[in-house]
Amino acid sequence: MRLHGKSVLVTGAARGLGRATALACAAEGADLTLLDICADLPGVPYPLGTPGQLAHTAALCREAGAAVLTAEADIRDLRAVREAVTRAEDRFGRIDVAVNNAGIAAPSGKPVHEIDEDEWSLMIDVDLSGAWRVIREVGKAMSARRTGSIVNVASTAGLVGYRHFAGYVAAKHAVVGLTKAAALDYAPTKVRVNAVCPGSVRDDAQAEGRMLAEIARALEVPVHEHEKTFVEAQPMNALIEPEDVAAAVVFLASDESRQITGSVLTVDGGFSIR
Amino acid sequence: MSGPLHPAARCHAVRVRSDRSPYPTAPSGLWIEDVPVPATDPLAERRRAAELARPAEGLRRVLLRYADGSCDLVLVAARDQWDRAALGRLAAGASVAPEAGASVGTQAGRTATTAPAPTASTPAPAPAWGLADEGPALPHLFALDDGGDEASWLAALAVTLRRHDPETTPVIGTDHGTYTVPEAATLGELKPSPADGPALAGLLFDEAELPGAYVPCLAPPFPLTLSVFRDADGWRLRCDHLSGHVSTEIAAQFARYLVRVHRMILTSPGTAVDEVDLLDEAERDRVAVLGRPSRPLVTTPVTVPEAFARIAAATPQRIALTEGAAGLTYGEVDERSTRLAHGLRERGVTAGDRVGVCLERTAELVVTLLAVLKAGATYVPVDPAYPADRIAHTARDAGLRVVVTRLPEFPDVAGCVPVSPDELLDAAAQLAGTPLPPTATTPDSAAYVIYTSGSTGRPKGVEVPHRNVIALLDATRQEYGFGTDDVWTWFHSAAFDFSVWEIWGCLLTGGRLVVVPYFVSREPDRFRDLLVAEQVTVLSQTPSAFAQLLDVDHTRVAVRLVVFGGEPLDARMLLPWFDRHPESNCRMVNMFGITETTVHVTEQTLTRRLALAASRSVGRALPGWHLYVTDPAGRLLPPGVAGEICVGGAGVALGYLGQEELTARRFVPDPFTGGTMYRSGDLGRLRPDGRLEHLGRIDSQVKIRGFRIELDEIRSVLLEDPDVRTAAVVVRRDDPADAATARIDAYVVLATCDPAAVRRRAAGILPDYMLPATVTALDTLPLTANGKLDTARLPAPAAPAREDGPVAADDDLTGQLRAIWSEVLGRPVDVDDDFFDLGGNSLFAVRIGAALRARGLPSLRLRELYRHPTIRATVRSLTAAEAKGGS
């Protein structure tokens, strides 16, 4: 097992990529600390993860043999993040891997000058600053132990632009930048920081993801049409499955990638090639 | 270096099972985990194991609740804050505060994080007997009849450790200091006393009884950690180990021996320590079997002439011998040797006589050897290139009455008549075509006597019977597929028993034997041409000779089998061969052997993988042969421990000719088979897989300035250097009467670099006392007539290696600089130590500069220190600057 005995923290773990990642880590022998806001956010036009969904992810992980700690925590709240990290360190002795997965795709769907101050701030606060807060809380102990892996789930929106998604694109580009800067900060202490950039991921029923549907809604196009557009835009002519992204995260979390830091691993079916 | 102990090594744990949750609601400080399977499910086992392996800062309590309603309470705690008794009380539900002494804070709970972490003592280096590997580190558990006390376990550990390494005083760690146990006459008199030093083994002993299942450490705090405890299963011993120090097999057997020794201490304290045998009967049987071959020997004892007659009758027209352009068929060899045998008979040779054969390496020599055997006599090969007094010694010692030779001036030995092959043929002229009269020769009669030069005294004759030679071929024929299509070289002097293998290995399996004239054997390119021209398939070589062949282009050599013998082989030297001759085309076999056990003893097929791993294994015993490794008292040693290699079975010679006393000492009863075994005087160890590691001669261990030194070890360090092709290491004394003048000289054949670089690299690996004083580069190493290293012909060494000559002037300056560096860097410093390797940085450099100024010494610029980061170089640079300034 590639993550045997490792303690892994995943944010946004109630569903979607977070759930798929947690499950993949559990299958590789990791123990898990699962964070999710488990509440809706004013300003986000779609429902976020729920306590029931987080408990379900936890149950699936336990079935795979993992010890699981759950925490309802909003990554916009530094104290909440710190508390969850402290509990995880008490329970598991340490955190070996942190996966910054939590993020929102909307409010979006309008030109940049139509975004209001609150919408802009919300997007940056969750998608960029949330990742920074987790790194801030886990990085010190990882550095002290001279081992650790941080994986930031960015997006192809961290590499190219998308029309009418300025906030999201800006935040995800910044996540890529944060990844590179943090990687340099921690390189002397052997703590690695990498980013994964998924393309368009299927809203899988088991994972209960809904990002693709919400992006389609923000763009005011039918989901099947949006899917078709992206299948055509990704040279391998398929949507990405949540497990494909989880596999990349597991690789970057594991010691197999011990010389890889500051890298950006795309899981986009070739979307960003051209 | 010491450092903080790994958290897992600081912690112990206990697990207590109950039928239902003891806690209706979760109390604070308890983590509850629901495991969605019954307690017996493998997944539940995995979860338990994970919790029991997870270190805690201070204390962690986890309740695993299984689907069947049962629970496991797992407590993990730092040993220095909650000892076993405290852990037991915690497990029973009591509330126990951490031990005050270990924590600085008074607040409950998370004091541990602020407590000073216990430091690990400097770890002992991996012991040779541990056969470190990269395998899994598995704990081993043993039930004990009696727990004894800490002192009894320290004594048992000391006895067991000494038996594994008699040279090292055992230092045993505990969680309250390190101990040693001075030697005593009886087990009962062994008493531990405090000691310092790196501990390889450690003991965690506490008689507090714990409920449930106890885990004394989550990771071994000492490379080999033995824990004695009492939990729900009674007294138990657990052995944890680091595979990089001690492999799991060796750790398991060590723990078994320890338990046995401890029981003896408790039950028969009057036993003399020297009388203790680590191995009980079952273990002795196990180890004896380990030294046996993987397949049995099927052999029919016949004499060598009988075996040859069968081949000659089957293929009389096939070429048996090639010498230059000439060839002899099996029929011709048979007929000529019969005529010569007649001649020997006519000369008065009778069955049981010993006949000297002192001929050049020619087809005629082979025919003569066979003729001596056909005459019912024993052949005694004498190399005509040997000095006259050695030839004379052999003739006298073997009681030779007839020597077949073409030497014009065979040394004059009373009662010994030299006779040429032509004279013998003349004497037999009228008997041509008549069959030889039958002889009383049996397979048990001596076939040959070969003289070996021992490390002490004069060469001694080893008497080897016919059946041994036949057994050697029966042991190898099938495995190596010897047959009539094979072409063998005869490269080695008949006086070297490797030739027994070459000559009879070929002629008794129907192959063609190509005579390699002496001068061809000494010129690698001509030898290479011969191998190609004659399409040789089976090549037997000493590693030294093969190294020379590797130096010429050997691409077109198409042998299918190379057999190494006669010397230790460093497998790394074969890499250039494997580059051109893949394993699938040519099999490379290393055979460790001894004249006294008929040429070979073990076989190890070498692969590129083994060569890259620098394997020292010489493999398992040949079918029919078997091995033991014993201590000086003759007891079997545990696998891994180095001792004397003893060889029993089908190859054991009859003894030393005319030396009953020496024969009785070296050829002793085999305690397991009732036969005879030979005590080789060679050092080796049996690996847990039954393969032998040959470590050189026991007497190649020398002492220099009180240090025990293994020359072969120095040699193998030199050979690890990719630029070193071959190497030899010798000890010399400038004043033979003064041991203090002893010095190690190394000789190397280099690919590219300079000998100083070789020494510099070795200096990074070898301790000072083992570092050769000189390293001399040679084009080739001188070889004896047998193709082994000829130490007598090594030239005087190059001037003693000094990095850049002695420090120019001011020794006082050197001394002061050393003092300053040591003070600033906080460690002893030598004149050639690199500032940065010592942990130096710009801050230290500034401090050194300040200290120099404070003592009124010349100022040292930072840049200068970076450019000359050793004291020697600094002194030189300072003195040079001063000289310049003064001029």
GROMACS .gro file of N, CA, C and O in nm, chain A residues 210-241:
model
  128
  210ARG      N    1  -2.086   1.791  -0.820
  210ARG     CA    2  -2.182   1.868  -0.899
  210ARG      C    3  -2.117   1.989  -0.962
  210ARG      O    4  -2.184   2.082  -1.008
  211MET      N    5  -1.986   1.991  -0.966
  211MET     CA    6  -1.915   2.106  -1.019
  211MET      C    7  -1.949   2.132  -1.164
  211MET      O    8  -1.974   2.245  -1.206
  212LEU      N    9  -1.949   2.025  -1.244
  212LEU     CA   10  -1.972   2.042  -1.387
  212LEU      C   11  -2.111   2.101  -1.412
  212LEU      O   12  -2.128   2.194  -1.491
  213ALA      N   13  -2.209   2.048  -1.337
  213ALA     CA   14  -2.346   2.097  -1.354
  213ALA      C   15  -2.355   2.244  -1.315
  213ALA      O   16  -2.423   2.324  -1.381
  214GLU      N   17  -2.283   2.280  -1.208
  214GLU     CA   18  -2.291   2.418  -1.161
  214GLU      C   19  -2.223   2.513  -1.258
  214GLU      O   20  -2.264   2.627  -1.277
  215ILE      N   21  -2.113   2.466  -1.320
  215ILE     CA   22  -2.047   2.552  -1.419
  215ILE      C   23  -2.140   2.572  -1.539
  215ILE      O   24  -2.157   2.684  -1.591
  216ALA      N   25  -2.206   2.461  -1.579
  216ALA     CA   26  -2.299   2.471  -1.692
  216ALA      C   27  -2.410   2.570  -1.659
  216ALA      O   28  -2.448   2.653  -1.741
  217ARG      N   29  -2.456   2.559  -1.536
  217ARG     CA   30  -2.564   2.649  -1.497
  217ARG      C   31  -2.517   2.795  -1.497
  217ARG      O   32  -2.588   2.884  -1.542
  218ALA      N   33  -2.396   2.817  -1.448
  218ALA     CA   34  -2.343   2.953  -1.447
  218ALA      C   35  -2.333   3.008  -1.588
  218ALA      O   36  -2.351   3.126  -1.612
  219LEU      N   37  -2.303   2.919  -1.683
  219LEU     CA   38  -2.290   2.962  -1.822
  219LEU      C   39  -2.425   2.961  -1.893
  219LEU      O   40  -2.433   2.995  -2.012
  220GLU      N   41  -2.525   2.916  -1.821
  220GLU     CA   42  -2.661   2.908  -1.874
  220GLU      C   43  -2.669   2.823  -1.998
  220GLU      O   44  -2.728   2.862  -2.100
  221VAL      N   45  -2.603   2.709  -1.993
  221VAL     CA   46  -2.618   2.611  -2.102
  221VAL      C   47  -2.663   2.479  -2.040
  221VAL      O   48  -2.632   2.452  -1.923
  222PRO      N   49  -2.735   2.395  -2.116
  222PRO     CA   50  -2.775   2.264  -2.062
  222PRO      C   51  -2.650   2.180  -2.032
  222PRO      O   52  -2.550   2.189  -2.102
  223VAL      N   53  -2.661   2.100  -1.926
  223VAL     CA   54  -2.546   2.022  -1.882
  223VAL      C   55  -2.492   1.935  -1.995
  223VAL      O   56  -2.370   1.929  -2.017
  224HIS      N   57  -2.582   1.867  -2.068
  224HIS     CA   58  -2.532   1.773  -2.171
  224HIS      C   59  -2.458   1.849  -2.281
  224HIS      O   60  -2.361   1.800  -2.337
  225GLU      N   61  -2.499   1.972  -2.308
  225GLU     CA   62  -2.432   2.051  -2.410
  225GLU      C   63  -2.292   2.093  -2.362
  225GLU      O   64  -2.194   2.086  -2.435
  226HIS      N   65  -2.291   2.133  -2.234
  226HIS     CA   66  -2.164   2.173  -2.174
  226HIS      C   67  -2.067   2.056  -2.174
  226HIS      O   68  -1.948   2.069  -2.207
  227GLU      N   69  -2.117   1.937  -2.135
  227GLU     CA   70  -2.034   1.817  -2.135
  227GLU      C   71  -1.978   1.791  -2.274
  227GLU      O   72  -1.859   1.761  -2.290
  228LYS      N   73  -2.066   1.804  -2.373
  228LYS     CA   74  -2.025   1.776  -2.511
  228LYS      C   75  -1.912   1.872  -2.553
  228LYS      O   76  -1.812   1.830  -2.612
  229THR      N   77  -1.929   2.000  -2.518
  229THR     CA   78  -1.826   2.098  -2.552
  229THR      C   79  -1.691   2.056  -2.496
  229THR      O   80  -1.588   2.063  -2.562
  230PHE      N   81  -1.694   2.010  -2.370
  230PHE     CA   82  -1.567   1.976  -2.307
  230PHE      C   83  -1.509   1.844  -2.356
  230PHE      O   84  -1.388   1.828  -2.365
  231VAL      N   85  -1.598   1.751  -2.387
  231VAL     CA   86  -1.548   1.625  -2.445
  231VAL      C   87  -1.474   1.657  -2.573
  231VAL      O   88  -1.367   1.601  -2.601
  232GLU      N   89  -1.527   1.751  -2.649
  232GLU     CA   90  -1.460   1.788  -2.774
  232GLU      C   91  -1.332   1.867  -2.749
  232GLU      O   92  -1.235   1.856  -2.824
  233ALA      N   93  -1.332   1.945  -2.640
  233ALA     CA   94  -1.215   2.028  -2.613
  233ALA      C   95  -1.099   1.946  -2.554
  233ALA      O   96  -0.984   1.988  -2.559
  234GLN      N   97  -1.130   1.833  -2.495
  234GLN     CA   98  -1.025   1.749  -2.436
  234GLN      C   99  -0.985   1.645  -2.539
  234GLN      O  100  -1.065   1.558  -2.573
  235PRO      N  101  -0.862   1.650  -2.591
  235PRO     CA  102  -0.824   1.568  -2.705
  235PRO      C  103  -0.850   1.419  -2.688
  235PRO      O  104  -0.866   1.348  -2.786
  236MET      N  105  -0.855   1.372  -2.565
  236MET     CA  106  -0.882   1.229  -2.549
  236MET      C  107  -1.031   1.200  -2.557
  236MET      O  108  -1.075   1.085  -2.539
  237ASN      N  109  -1.110   1.307  -2.584
  237ASN     CA  110  -1.253   1.295  -2.609
  237ASN      C  111  -1.329   1.221  -2.499
  237ASN      O  112  -1.412   1.134  -2.525
  238ALA      N  113  -1.297   1.255  -2.377
  238ALA     CA  114  -1.372   1.197  -2.266
  238ALA      C  115  -1.365   1.296  -2.151
  238ALA      O  116  -1.272   1.377  -2.143
  239LEU      N  117  -1.466   1.288  -2.064
  239LEU     CA  118  -1.457   1.365  -1.941
  239LEU      C  119  -1.362   1.294  -1.845
  239LEU      O  120  -1.336   1.174  -1.858
  240ILE      N  121  -1.311   1.371  -1.751
  240ILE     CA  122  -1.223   1.313  -1.649
  240ILE      C  123  -1.311   1.249  -1.543
  240ILE      O  124  -1.415   1.305  -1.505
  241GLU      N  125  -1.271   1.130  -1.493
  241GLU     CA  126  -1.343   1.069  -1.382
  241GLU      C  127  -1.278   1.115  -1.250
  241GLU      O  128  -1.157   1.141  -1.246
   0.00000   0.00000   0.00000
